[in-house]
Tab-separated table of C-alpha atoms in Angstrom:
chain	number	residue	atom	x	y	z
A	1246	MET	CA	-54.265	-6.581	-45.603
A	1247	GLU	CA	-51.677	-9.208	-44.700
A	1248	TRP	CA	-52.819	-11.909	-42.297
A	1249	GLU	CA	-50.999	-14.119	-39.831
A	1250	VAL	CA	-52.271	-17.620	-39.106
A	1251	VAL	CA	-52.301	-18.882	-35.504
A	1252	ILE	CA	-52.721	-22.609	-34.904
A	1253	GLY	CA	-52.708	-24.798	-31.825
A	1254	LEU	CA	-53.168	-28.563	-31.974
A	1255	GLU	CA	-54.771	-30.951	-29.510
A	1256	THR	CA	-53.806	-34.518	-30.316
A	1257	HIS	CA	-55.485	-37.612	-28.896
A	1258	VAL	CA	-53.009	-40.475	-28.814
A	1259	GLN	CA	-54.367	-43.937	-28.007
A	1260	LEU	CA	-51.972	-45.648	-25.622
A	1261	ALA	CA	-50.829	-49.164	-26.518
A	1262	THR	CA	-52.165	-51.009	-23.479
A	1263	GLN	CA	-53.896	-54.379	-23.579
A	1264	SER	CA	-56.798	-53.210	-21.429
A	1265	LYS	CA	-58.694	-49.971	-20.926
A	1266	ILE	CA	-57.606	-47.147	-18.649
A	1267	PHE	CA	-60.119	-47.796	-15.839
A	1268	SER	CA	-61.298	-51.366	-16.481
A	1269	GLY	CA	-59.985	-54.778	-17.504
A	1270	ALA	CA	-61.914	-54.835	-20.792
A	1271	PRO	CA	-59.675	-55.377	-23.858
A	1272	CYS	CA	-58.685	-52.655	-26.337
A	1273	HIS	CA	-59.260	-54.545	-29.592
A	1274	PHE	CA	-60.073	-52.814	-32.876
A	1275	GLY	CA	-62.520	-54.281	-35.354
A	1276	ASP	CA	-64.493	-56.554	-33.017
A	1277	ASP	CA	-68.281	-56.797	-33.126
A	1278	PRO	CA	-70.053	-53.838	-31.472
A	1279	ASN	CA	-70.200	-53.816	-27.671
A	1280	VAL	CA	-68.266	-57.054	-27.059
A	1281	ASN	CA	-65.401	-55.170	-25.347
A	1282	ALA	CA	-67.462	-53.169	-22.862
A	1283	CYS	CA	-67.654	-54.349	-19.254
A	1284	TYR	CA	-69.717	-53.130	-16.293
A	1285	VAL	CA	-67.272	-50.235	-15.650
A	1286	ASP	CA	-67.466	-49.034	-19.269
A	1287	LEU	CA	-71.258	-49.365	-19.194
A	1288	ALA	CA	-71.417	-47.312	-15.951
A	1289	LEU	CA	-73.558	-49.874	-14.168
A	1290	PRO	CA	-74.508	-48.890	-10.590
A	1291	GLY	CA	-71.729	-49.538	-8.089
A	1292	ALA	CA	-68.994	-49.993	-10.728
A	1293	LEU	CA	-65.751	-48.298	-9.706
A	1294	PRO	CA	-62.787	-47.354	-11.926
A	1295	VAL	CA	-59.269	-48.734	-11.288
A	1296	LEU	CA	-56.367	-46.895	-12.946
A	1297	ASN	CA	-54.230	-48.806	-15.481
A	1298	ARG	CA	-50.564	-48.576	-14.391
A	1299	GLY	CA	-49.367	-49.190	-17.958
A	1300	ALA	CA	-51.158	-46.062	-19.177
A	1301	VAL	CA	-49.400	-43.997	-16.501
A	1302	GLU	CA	-45.982	-45.369	-17.450
A	1303	ARG	CA	-46.562	-44.472	-21.086
A	1304	ALA	CA	-47.497	-40.922	-20.087
A	1305	ILE	CA	-44.290	-40.682	-18.036
A	1306	GLN	CA	-42.262	-41.872	-21.036
A	1307	PHE	CA	-43.793	-39.205	-23.225
A	1308	GLY	CA	-43.139	-36.475	-20.670
A	1309	LEU	CA	-39.471	-37.461	-20.397
A	1310	ALA	CA	-39.122	-37.658	-24.192
A	1311	ILE	CA	-40.245	-34.033	-24.697
A	1312	ASP	CA	-38.212	-32.703	-21.754
A	1313	ALA	CA	-41.365	-31.816	-19.817
A	1314	THR	CA	-42.132	-31.839	-16.110
A	1315	VAL	CA	-43.684	-35.123	-15.007
A	1316	ALA	CA	-45.929	-34.207	-12.094
A	1317	ASN	CA	-45.433	-36.095	-8.862
A	1318	HIS	CA	-49.052	-35.266	-8.012
A	1319	SER	CA	-51.896	-35.163	-10.528
A	1320	VAL	CA	-55.670	-35.494	-10.280
A	1321	PHE	CA	-58.427	-37.069	-12.364
A	1322	ASP	CA	-61.511	-34.928	-12.987
A	1323	ARG	CA	-64.999	-35.449	-14.285
A	1324	LYS	CA	-65.737	-33.585	-17.520
A	1325	ASN	CA	-69.520	-33.390	-17.606
A	1326	TYR	CA	-71.522	-33.420	-20.805
A	1327	PHE	CA	-74.381	-35.475	-22.171
A	1328	TYR	CA	-73.943	-37.481	-25.328
A	1329	PRO	CA	-75.432	-40.884	-26.227
A	1330	ASP	CA	-72.044	-42.655	-26.453
A	1331	LEU	CA	-70.961	-41.475	-22.980
A	1332	PRO	CA	-72.719	-43.884	-20.570
A	1333	LYS	CA	-71.687	-42.161	-17.337
A	1334	GLY	CA	-72.742	-38.702	-18.503
A	1335	TYR	CA	-69.165	-37.545	-17.903
A	1336	GLN	CA	-65.680	-38.329	-19.139
A	1337	ILE	CA	-62.824	-39.034	-16.726
A	1338	SER	CA	-59.994	-36.697	-17.710
A	1339	GLN	CA	-57.439	-34.361	-16.128
A	1340	PHE	CA	-57.835	-30.609	-15.994
A	1341	GLU	CA	-56.079	-28.392	-13.461
A	1342	LEU	CA	-53.414	-30.915	-12.418
A	1343	PRO	CA	-52.269	-32.972	-15.457
A	1344	ILE	CA	-49.527	-35.592	-15.378
A	1345	VAL	CA	-47.268	-33.832	-17.947
A	1346	ILE	CA	-46.585	-30.097	-17.930
A	1347	GLY	CA	-44.703	-28.164	-20.629
A	1348	GLY	CA	-42.165	-29.694	-22.983
A	1349	ARG	CA	-41.136	-28.984	-26.570
A	1350	VAL	CA	-40.982	-30.698	-29.947
A	1351	THR	CA	-38.532	-29.960	-32.790
A	1352	PHE	CA	-39.571	-30.912	-36.295
A	1353	ALA	CA	-38.897	-30.398	-40.003
A	1354	VAL	CA	-41.248	-28.183	-42.041
A	1355	GLU	CA	-41.642	-28.721	-45.775
A	1356	PRO	CA	-43.598	-25.755	-47.186
A	1357	LYS	CA	-45.139	-25.864	-50.651
A	1358	LYS	CA	-42.990	-22.837	-51.549
A	1359	GLY	CA	-39.529	-22.143	-50.174
A	1360	ASP	CA	-36.865	-24.263	-48.561
A	1361	PRO	CA	-37.467	-26.788	-45.767
A	1362	TYR	CA	-36.589	-25.575	-42.269
A	1363	MET	CA	-36.560	-26.724	-38.657
A	1364	LYS	CA	-38.892	-25.387	-35.971
A	1365	THR	CA	-39.339	-25.929	-32.240
A	1366	ILE	CA	-42.657	-25.304	-30.468
A	1367	ASN	CA	-43.675	-25.505	-26.833
A	1368	LEU	CA	-46.339	-27.799	-25.435
A	1369	THR	CA	-48.793	-26.715	-22.772
A	1370	ARG	CA	-49.562	-30.104	-21.264
A	1371	ALA	CA	-50.370	-33.747	-21.820
A	1372	HIS	CA	-53.031	-35.434	-19.741
A	1373	LEU	CA	-54.553	-38.885	-19.368
A	1374	GLU	CA	-58.213	-39.483	-20.126
A	1375	GLU	CA	-60.680	-42.102	-21.329
A	1376	ASP	CA	-62.212	-42.163	-24.785
A	1377	ALA	CA	-65.951	-42.124	-25.371
A	1378	GLY	CA	-67.902	-44.710	-27.340
A	1379	LYS	CA	-68.982	-44.263	-30.927
A	1380	SER	CA	-72.306	-43.378	-32.524
A	1381	VAL	CA	-72.855	-45.489	-35.626
A	1382	HIS	CA	-75.275	-44.057	-38.162
A	1383	GLY	CA	-77.183	-45.769	-40.936
A	1384	ILE	CA	-77.172	-49.338	-39.583
A	1385	VAL	CA	-80.906	-49.344	-40.170
A	1386	HIS	CA	-82.415	-46.598	-42.318
A	1387	GLY	CA	-83.245	-43.618	-40.161
A	1388	HIS	CA	-81.689	-45.095	-37.018
A	1389	SER	CA	-78.365	-44.848	-35.201
A	1390	GLY	CA	-76.641	-47.288	-32.876
A	1391	ILE	CA	-74.115	-47.005	-30.058
A	1392	ASP	CA	-70.876	-49.031	-30.004
A	1393	LEU	CA	-69.165	-48.859	-26.602
A	1394	ASN	CA	-66.072	-50.881	-27.536
A	1395	ARG	CA	-63.973	-47.682	-27.468
A	1396	ALA	CA	-65.507	-46.391	-24.224
A	1397	GLY	CA	-62.695	-46.286	-21.678
A	1398	THR	CA	-59.864	-46.644	-24.210
A	1399	PRO	CA	-56.755	-44.932	-22.717
A	1400	LEU	CA	-55.808	-41.643	-24.344
A	1401	LEU	CA	-53.022	-39.137	-23.843
A	1402	GLU	CA	-54.225	-35.714	-24.975
A	1403	ILE	CA	-51.277	-33.544	-26.016
A	1404	VAL	CA	-51.836	-29.785	-26.284
A	1405	THR	CA	-49.515	-27.276	-27.977
A	1406	GLU	CA	-49.086	-23.598	-27.370
A	1407	PRO	CA	-50.565	-21.545	-30.274
A	1408	GLU	CA	-47.172	-21.283	-31.978
A	1409	LEU	CA	-47.826	-22.925	-35.351
A	1410	ARG	CA	-48.089	-20.440	-38.218
A	1411	SER	CA	-49.142	-22.481	-41.244
A	1412	ALA	CA	-50.759	-25.730	-42.282
A	1413	ALA	CA	-47.284	-26.971	-43.312
A	1414	GLU	CA	-45.995	-26.358	-39.781
A	1415	ALA	CA	-49.026	-28.128	-38.283
A	1416	VAL	CA	-48.409	-31.156	-40.508
A	1417	GLY	CA	-44.676	-31.123	-39.702
A	1418	TYR	CA	-45.424	-31.101	-35.973
A	1419	ALA	CA	-48.109	-33.801	-36.243
A	1420	LYS	CA	-45.791	-36.079	-38.220
A	1421	ALA	CA	-42.978	-35.581	-35.693
A	1422	LEU	CA	-45.328	-36.248	-32.770
A	1423	HIS	CA	-46.719	-39.357	-34.468
A	1424	ALA	CA	-43.199	-40.630	-35.135
A	1425	LEU	CA	-42.208	-39.983	-31.501
A	1426	VAL	CA	-45.078	-41.888	-29.869
A	1427	VAL	CA	-44.555	-44.834	-32.236
A	1428	TRP	CA	-40.767	-44.646	-31.675
A	1429	LEU	CA	-41.315	-44.876	-27.915
A	1430	GLY	CA	-43.761	-47.746	-28.357
A	1431	ILE	CA	-46.411	-45.956	-26.297
A	1432	SER	CA	-48.875	-45.983	-29.211
A	1433	ARG	CA	-49.355	-48.040	-32.341
A	1434	GLY	CA	-50.144	-44.820	-34.178
A	1435	ASN	CA	-52.576	-46.433	-36.627
A	1436	MET	CA	-54.557	-43.431	-37.826
A	1437	GLN	CA	-57.139	-45.563	-39.663
A	1438	GLU	CA	-58.010	-47.209	-36.336
A	1439	GLY	CA	-58.291	-43.897	-34.479
A	1440	ASN	CA	-54.977	-44.247	-32.607
A	1441	PHE	CA	-53.912	-40.701	-33.502
A	1442	ARG	CA	-56.456	-37.902	-33.999
A	1443	CYS	CA	-55.904	-34.146	-34.154
A	1444	ASP	CA	-58.155	-31.205	-33.284
A	1445	ALA	CA	-56.897	-27.969	-34.857
A	1446	ASN	CA	-57.640	-24.599	-33.241
A	1447	VAL	CA	-57.339	-22.032	-36.039
A	1448	SER	CA	-57.542	-18.250	-36.013
A	1449	VAL	CA	-56.187	-15.354	-38.062
A	1450	ARG	CA	-55.033	-11.875	-37.114
A	1451	PRO	CA	-53.556	-8.881	-38.977
A	1452	LYS	CA	-49.825	-9.191	-39.560
A	1453	GLY	CA	-47.991	-7.630	-36.613
A	1454	ALA	CA	-50.945	-7.839	-34.195
A	1455	THR	CA	-50.328	-9.309	-30.755
A	1456	GLU	CA	-53.897	-10.199	-29.736
A	1457	PHE	CA	-55.304	-13.513	-30.897
A	1458	GLY	CA	-58.287	-13.645	-33.206
A	1459	THR	CA	-61.412	-15.679	-32.476
A	1460	ARG	CA	-60.614	-19.346	-32.988
A	1461	CYS	CA	-62.551	-22.219	-34.437
A	1462	GLU	CA	-61.767	-25.821	-33.571
A	1463	ILE	CA	-61.764	-28.452	-36.327
A	1464	LYS	CA	-62.411	-31.857	-34.741
A	1465	ASN	CA	-61.169	-35.393	-35.373
A	1466	LEU	CA	-58.698	-35.025	-38.238
A	1467	ASN	CA	-57.266	-38.518	-38.703
A	1468	SER	CA	-54.838	-38.021	-41.591
A	1469	PHE	CA	-52.034	-35.563	-42.303
A	1470	ARG	CA	-53.603	-34.671	-45.658
A	1471	PHE	CA	-56.962	-33.870	-44.067
A	1472	LEU	CA	-55.199	-31.810	-41.393
A	1473	GLU	CA	-53.490	-29.685	-44.045
A	1474	GLU	CA	-56.580	-29.318	-46.230
A	1475	ALA	CA	-58.867	-28.458	-43.312
A	1476	ILE	CA	-56.546	-25.759	-41.955
A	1477	ASN	CA	-55.995	-24.176	-45.369
A	1478	TYR	CA	-59.747	-24.068	-46.008
A	1479	GLU	CA	-60.532	-22.675	-42.560
A	1480	VAL	CA	-57.883	-19.962	-42.889
A	1481	SER	CA	-59.343	-18.850	-46.238
A	1482	ARG	CA	-62.882	-18.972	-44.827
A	1483	GLN	CA	-62.036	-16.815	-41.824
A	1484	ILE	CA	-60.180	-14.243	-43.921
A	1485	ASP	CA	-63.127	-14.022	-46.353
A	1486	VAL	CA	-65.589	-13.538	-43.472
A	1487	ILE	CA	-63.527	-10.752	-41.867
A	1488	GLU	CA	-62.729	-8.971	-45.139
A	1489	SER	CA	-66.447	-9.065	-46.006
A	1490	GLY	CA	-67.262	-7.185	-42.786
A	1491	GLY	CA	-68.351	-10.202	-40.746
A	1492	LYS	CA	-67.122	-11.611	-37.451
A	1493	ILE	CA	-65.777	-15.030	-36.609
A	1494	VAL	CA	-67.938	-16.912	-34.117
A	1495	GLN	CA	-66.120	-19.314	-31.803
A	1496	ALA	CA	-67.297	-22.748	-32.849
A	1497	THR	CA	-66.495	-26.398	-33.299
A	1498	ARG	CA	-66.363	-27.448	-36.948
A	1499	LEU	CA	-65.997	-30.707	-38.856
A	1500	TYR	CA	-64.002	-31.232	-42.043
A	1501	ASP	CA	-65.781	-32.783	-45.017
A	1502	PRO	CA	-63.048	-34.292	-47.221
A	1503	ASP	CA	-65.495	-34.967	-50.071
A	1504	ARG	CA	-66.361	-31.286	-50.334
A	1505	GLY	CA	-62.975	-30.051	-49.129
A	1506	GLU	CA	-64.556	-27.696	-46.599
A	1507	THR	CA	-65.268	-27.275	-42.907
A	1508	ARG	CA	-68.834	-27.009	-41.654
A	1509	LEU	CA	-70.403	-25.906	-38.378
A	1510	MET	CA	-70.925	-28.636	-35.793
A	1511	ARG	CA	-71.837	-26.557	-32.722
A	1512	THR	CA	-70.965	-23.261	-31.101
A	1513	LYS	CA	-67.863	-23.737	-28.977
A	1514	GLU	CA	-68.060	-24.577	-25.295
A	1515	ASP	CA	-65.589	-23.182	-22.794
A	1516	SER	CA	-64.091	-25.148	-19.907
A	1517	MET	CA	-66.681	-23.845	-17.428
A	1518	ASP	CA	-69.433	-25.457	-19.507
A	1519	TYR	CA	-68.050	-28.875	-18.608
A	1520	ARG	CA	-68.294	-28.260	-14.827
A	1521	TYR	CA	-64.980	-29.983	-14.040
A	1522	PHE	CA	-64.496	-31.325	-10.527
A	1523	PRO	CA	-62.175	-34.002	-9.038
A	1524	ASP	CA	-63.490	-37.526	-9.518
A	1525	PRO	CA	-64.441	-38.832	-6.045
A	1526	ASP	CA	-63.974	-42.451	-7.170
A	1527	LEU	CA	-60.265	-42.004	-7.961
A	1528	LEU	CA	-57.460	-41.086	-5.585
A	1529	PRO	CA	-54.922	-38.462	-6.715
A	1530	LEU	CA	-52.155	-40.011	-8.823
A	1531	GLU	CA	-48.813	-39.991	-6.993
A	1532	VAL	CA	-45.737	-40.598	-9.165
A	1533	SER	CA	-42.504	-40.941	-7.199
A	1534	ASP	CA	-39.107	-39.701	-8.399
A	1535	GLU	CA	-37.897	-43.302	-8.234
A	1536	TRP	CA	-40.659	-44.394	-10.611
A	1537	ILE	CA	-39.769	-41.598	-13.042
A	1538	GLU	CA	-36.066	-42.498	-12.965
A	1539	ARG	CA	-36.788	-46.170	-13.550
A	1540	VAL	CA	-38.846	-45.312	-16.630
A	1541	ARG	CA	-36.071	-42.979	-17.822
A	1542	SER	CA	-33.464	-45.751	-17.503
A	1543	GLU	CA	-35.539	-48.068	-19.711
A	1544	MET	CA	-36.148	-45.582	-22.543
A	1545	PRO	CA	-34.521	-45.945	-25.995
A	1546	GLU	CA	-32.308	-43.278	-27.566
A	1547	LEU	CA	-34.695	-40.489	-28.524
A	1548	PRO	CA	-35.034	-38.937	-31.998
A	1549	GLY	CA	-33.608	-35.626	-30.791
A	1550	GLN	CA	-30.591	-37.330	-29.223
A	1551	MET	CA	-30.022	-39.403	-32.336
A	1552	ARG	CA	-30.435	-36.341	-34.559
A	1553	GLU	CA	-27.756	-34.536	-32.566
A	1554	ARG	CA	-25.466	-37.563	-32.751
A	1555	PHE	CA	-25.869	-37.758	-36.528
A	1556	THR	CA	-24.904	-34.103	-36.954
A	1557	LYS	CA	-21.971	-34.174	-34.537
A	1558	GLU	CA	-20.478	-37.631	-35.085
A	1559	PHE	CA	-21.393	-38.222	-38.738
A	1560	GLY	CA	-21.298	-34.606	-39.956
A	1561	LEU	CA	-24.790	-34.776	-41.469
A	1562	PRO	CA	-26.797	-31.600	-42.157
A	1563	GLU	CA	-29.544	-31.020	-39.612
A	1564	TYR	CA	-32.249	-31.527	-42.235
A	1565	ASP	CA	-30.816	-34.920	-43.272
A	1566	ALA	CA	-30.607	-35.938	-39.627
A	1567	SER	CA	-34.235	-34.959	-39.083
A	1568	ILE	CA	-35.398	-37.071	-42.042
A	1569	LEU	CA	-33.353	-40.063	-40.860
A	1570	THR	CA	-34.903	-39.824	-37.389
A	1571	SER	CA	-38.448	-39.232	-38.630
A	1572	SER	CA	-39.316	-42.836	-37.746
A	1573	ARG	CA	-37.721	-45.655	-35.783
A	1574	ASP	CA	-37.866	-47.802	-38.932
A	1575	ILE	CA	-35.635	-45.580	-41.083
A	1576	ALA	CA	-33.395	-44.634	-38.138
A	1577	ASP	CA	-32.577	-48.252	-37.266
A	1578	TYR	CA	-31.859	-48.997	-40.937
A	1579	TYR	CA	-29.518	-46.012	-41.312
A	1580	VAL	CA	-27.663	-46.768	-38.068
A	1581	ALA	CA	-26.983	-50.305	-39.318
A	1582	VAL	CA	-25.694	-49.007	-42.689
A	1583	ALA	CA	-23.574	-46.255	-41.114
A	1584	ALA	CA	-21.912	-48.798	-38.807
A	1585	LYS	CA	-20.293	-50.415	-41.871
A	1586	ALA	CA	-20.093	-47.504	-44.359
A	1587	ALA	CA	-16.996	-45.303	-44.510
A	1588	ASP	CA	-18.814	-42.230	-45.837
A	1589	LYS	CA	-21.817	-41.517	-43.583
A	1590	LYS	CA	-23.185	-38.754	-45.849
A	1591	ILE	CA	-23.236	-40.980	-48.954
A	1592	ALA	CA	-24.921	-43.670	-46.843
A	1593	ALA	CA	-27.528	-41.111	-45.772
A	1594	ASN	CA	-28.136	-40.064	-49.388
A	1595	TRP	CA	-28.795	-43.667	-50.415
A	1596	VAL	CA	-31.090	-44.395	-47.469
A	1597	MET	CA	-33.126	-41.198	-48.024
A	1598	GLY	CA	-33.045	-41.663	-51.801
A	1599	GLU	CA	-33.022	-45.106	-53.407
A	1600	VAL	CA	-34.035	-47.112	-50.338
A	1601	ALA	CA	-36.808	-44.761	-49.190
A	1602	ALA	CA	-38.229	-44.525	-52.727
A	1603	ALA	CA	-38.273	-48.311	-53.116
A	1604	VAL	CA	-39.884	-48.848	-49.696
A	1605	ASN	CA	-42.562	-46.215	-50.383
A	1606	GLN	CA	-43.432	-47.764	-53.736
A	1607	ALA	CA	-43.707	-51.308	-52.381
A	1608	GLU	CA	-46.992	-52.141	-50.666
A	1609	GLY	CA	-46.619	-53.665	-47.230
A	1610	LEU	CA	-42.833	-53.236	-47.016
A	1611	SER	CA	-40.881	-51.380	-44.358
A	1612	PHE	CA	-37.193	-50.590	-43.981
A	1613	ALA	CA	-36.950	-53.554	-41.620
A	1614	SER	CA	-38.271	-55.921	-44.310
A	1615	ALA	CA	-36.522	-54.311	-47.296
A	1616	PRO	CA	-34.903	-56.859	-49.694
A	1617	VAL	CA	-31.759	-54.696	-49.708
A	1618	THR	CA	-30.672	-55.120	-46.108
A	1619	PRO	CA	-28.368	-52.613	-44.376
A	1620	GLU	CA	-25.484	-55.108	-44.774
A	1621	LEU	CA	-26.077	-55.420	-48.539
A	1622	LEU	CA	-26.343	-51.653	-48.981
A	1623	ALA	CA	-23.110	-51.120	-47.018
A	1624	LYS	CA	-21.321	-53.632	-49.292
A	1625	LEU	CA	-22.713	-51.892	-52.363
A	1626	LEU	CA	-21.413	-48.542	-51.077
A	1627	ALA	CA	-18.017	-50.136	-50.420
A	1628	ARG	CA	-17.834	-51.170	-54.083
A	1629	ILE	CA	-18.508	-47.568	-55.115
A	1630	ALA	CA	-15.824	-46.349	-52.713
A	1631	ASP	CA	-13.136	-48.767	-53.986
A	1632	GLY	CA	-13.843	-47.913	-57.605
A	1633	THR	CA	-15.401	-51.246	-58.576
A	1634	LEU	CA	-18.794	-49.700	-59.344
A	1635	SER	CA	-20.034	-46.396	-60.693
A	1636	ASN	CA	-23.113	-44.810	-59.087
A	1637	LYS	CA	-25.133	-45.817	-62.132
A	1638	GLY	CA	-23.888	-49.391	-61.863
A	1639	ALA	CA	-24.658	-49.448	-58.150
A	1640	ARG	CA	-28.249	-48.457	-58.853
A	1641	THR	CA	-28.497	-51.342	-61.327
A	1642	VAL	CA	-27.226	-53.811	-58.707
A	1643	PHE	CA	-29.574	-52.294	-56.115
A	1644	ALA	CA	-32.557	-52.809	-58.423
A	1645	ALA	CA	-31.470	-56.404	-59.125
A	1646	ILE	CA	-31.274	-57.272	-55.421
A	1647	TRP	CA	-34.633	-55.598	-54.792
A	1648	ALA	CA	-36.176	-57.617	-57.631
A	1649	GLY	CA	-34.910	-60.865	-56.109
A	1650	GLU	CA	-32.190	-61.631	-58.668
A	1651	GLY	CA	-29.650	-62.418	-55.965
A	1652	THR	CA	-28.010	-61.194	-52.781
A	1653	ASP	CA	-24.303	-61.510	-53.637
A	1654	VAL	CA	-23.167	-58.022	-54.667
A	1655	ASP	CA	-19.900	-59.156	-56.300
A	1656	GLN	CA	-21.597	-61.926	-58.291
A	1657	LEU	CA	-24.211	-59.511	-59.613
A	1658	ILE	CA	-21.510	-57.039	-60.625
A	1659	GLU	CA	-19.737	-59.763	-62.626
A	1660	ALA	CA	-22.923	-61.220	-64.088
A	1661	LYS	CA	-24.103	-57.832	-65.361
A	1662	GLY	CA	-20.658	-56.708	-66.546
A	1663	LEU	CA	-20.709	-53.616	-64.384
A	1664	LYS	CA	-17.145	-53.697	-63.058
A	1665	GLN	CA	-15.371	-50.430	-63.776
A	1666	ILE	CA	-12.070	-50.397	-65.677
A	1667	SER	CA	-9.531	-49.144	-63.165
A	1668	ASP	CA	-6.359	-50.523	-64.742
A	1669	SER	CA	-4.209	-47.425	-65.268
A	1670	GLY	CA	-2.385	-48.887	-68.282
A	1671	ALA	CA	-5.593	-49.605	-70.166
A	1672	LEU	CA	-7.070	-46.228	-69.290
A	1673	GLU	CA	-3.912	-44.339	-70.309
A	1674	ALA	CA	-4.092	-45.815	-73.803
A	1675	ILE	CA	-7.733	-44.738	-74.147
A	1676	VAL	CA	-6.968	-41.264	-72.800
A	1677	ASP	CA	-4.089	-40.790	-75.270
A	1678	GLU	CA	-6.328	-41.832	-78.153
A	1679	VAL	CA	-9.153	-39.452	-77.120
A	1680	ILE	CA	-6.710	-36.542	-76.689
A	1681	ALA	CA	-5.282	-37.193	-80.159
A	1682	ARG	CA	-8.764	-37.241	-81.732
A	1683	ASN	CA	-10.055	-34.095	-79.984
A	1684	PRO	CA	-7.402	-31.349	-80.318
A	1685	LYS	CA	-10.014	-28.573	-80.205
A	1686	SER	CA	-11.351	-29.642	-76.790
A	1687	VAL	CA	-7.780	-30.006	-75.528
A	1688	GLU	CA	-6.922	-26.451	-76.577
A	1689	GLU	CA	-10.150	-25.089	-75.064
A	1690	PHE	CA	-9.325	-26.738	-71.748
A	1691	ARG	CA	-5.805	-25.351	-71.842
A	1692	GLY	CA	-7.390	-21.965	-72.488
A	1693	GLY	CA	-9.377	-22.171	-69.247
A	1694	LYS	CA	-12.650	-23.748	-70.342
A	1695	GLU	CA	-13.309	-26.345	-67.636
A	1696	LYS	CA	-16.340	-27.731	-69.496
A	1697	ALA	CA	-14.084	-28.927	-72.307
A	1698	LEU	CA	-12.686	-31.562	-69.957
A	1699	ASN	CA	-16.180	-32.974	-69.449
A	1700	ALA	CA	-16.452	-33.549	-73.188
A	1701	LEU	CA	-13.176	-35.468	-73.145
A	1702	VAL	CA	-14.303	-37.553	-70.166
A	1703	GLY	CA	-17.515	-38.312	-72.067
A	1704	GLN	CA	-15.508	-39.525	-75.079
A	1705	CYS	CA	-13.456	-41.793	-72.829
A	1706	MET	CA	-16.587	-43.209	-71.169
A	1707	LYS	CA	-18.060	-43.857	-74.623
A	1708	ALA	CA	-14.886	-45.705	-75.678
A	1709	THR	CA	-15.077	-47.929	-72.589
A	1710	LYS	CA	-18.886	-48.422	-72.874
A	1711	GLY	CA	-19.345	-46.643	-69.568
A	1712	LYS	CA	-17.070	-48.970	-67.621
A	1713	ALA	CA	-14.217	-46.572	-66.888
A	1714	ASN	CA	-13.805	-44.950	-63.493
A	1715	PRO	CA	-14.799	-41.295	-64.154
A	1716	GLY	CA	-12.654	-39.939	-61.292
A	1717	GLN	CA	-9.598	-41.789	-62.556
A	1718	LEU	CA	-10.249	-40.603	-66.114
A	1719	ASN	CA	-10.523	-37.005	-64.945
A	1720	GLU	CA	-7.185	-37.208	-63.151
A	1721	LEU	CA	-5.408	-38.913	-66.092
A	1722	LEU	CA	-6.746	-36.396	-68.606
A	1723	ARG	CA	-5.548	-33.463	-66.520
A	1724	LYS	CA	-2.058	-34.966	-66.204
A	1725	ARG	CA	-1.758	-35.849	-69.905
A	1726	ILE	CA	-2.972	-32.443	-71.114
A	1727	ALA	CA	-0.708	-30.639	-68.658
A	1728	GLY	CA	2.191	-32.509	-70.271
């Protein structure tokens, strides 16, 4: 039987505010346990929450960025459950009336097999909530401790419709969402610090079926690799269970990266188990149209807008445009190069190729701190365009600048003897000599064998020690052979 995978993601994005969502305690990572928890976070008697305006503004920004409806009226609810790291015995969240409704995200998918493609999925909602604390195990043998530094940290939970159909699509969406929230500056996006965590709801159904299968939720996936591995394992597990005559039980599962498998955490609760009701300590959140428009006016150009501009103004393929807008870092770099480069597509190829490879291989470097600045790359591309450098020579100069050998492109070209021979008189003499020494290749080309010309070009390049302009040689050879 053929199976179809159905995936929905819930992503918890930590908002980049200085203080927590309902208290003035700081949001610092890495501090000693419990030093960033005040009386509100500890739920001491009489402590009342006060909403952080900065968290609301960041939620509005996100809603506008995904073309969603930003609700003028939303409500905070109490989500009731007992867990040691939840001092109040409930979590303040939003349920029936969230701040962001709907929206969509377009992203690139890079499957293991087949060509990359673009996909757009719809979002259900995004709502504000507070994070819980953290249970720390193994501090003393046989004992656990509670760290409440994270309690009250502002989160935006972003929920998709169940429209993802593979682990590759889930990873593509998660990467695009991560890039967007960092691009907007609403989150630092540091996955190692818990700024961006995904819960994956996974089910399978027979190909062509319309009803959803029973889903299992895999909690707290904090890397794209773990997200992909966990989904692939869970899909295989569910198919094996069903094909063996069993039934999938709705449950919450954890991913064990050491074993490469998911394991049961608890049977899954439904929303009624949390006994949601409006929080009596917080007034409904009223967001005026004027507030929304002010936030809109202060937003940067969005990835989708920039992607469209790259395809329309620069003539880039949609896939190239999606890669170049996958992060603010690479987008800003490419925009600076394209402003000075005549050929926007060649500029894109270099940014996605040589520059991206060098940045990825260098620890601690970004496009913004790359030794080959956009201005230097644009000058290097200009020397290719005017015939001074071959592509091979340009890569040599690029590597020299990256290695710290200098920043003057023209000086490096001279110092390394990379300047192409473009003098037509000198090249004509070489072409005539090569034609005279290779009559067989000449006759084959005249007989319609295009490859024979490549052999002649190769002979000319050998005679000039690789310094001739290949395009010029090609043109001269054609003219000389034609008579």
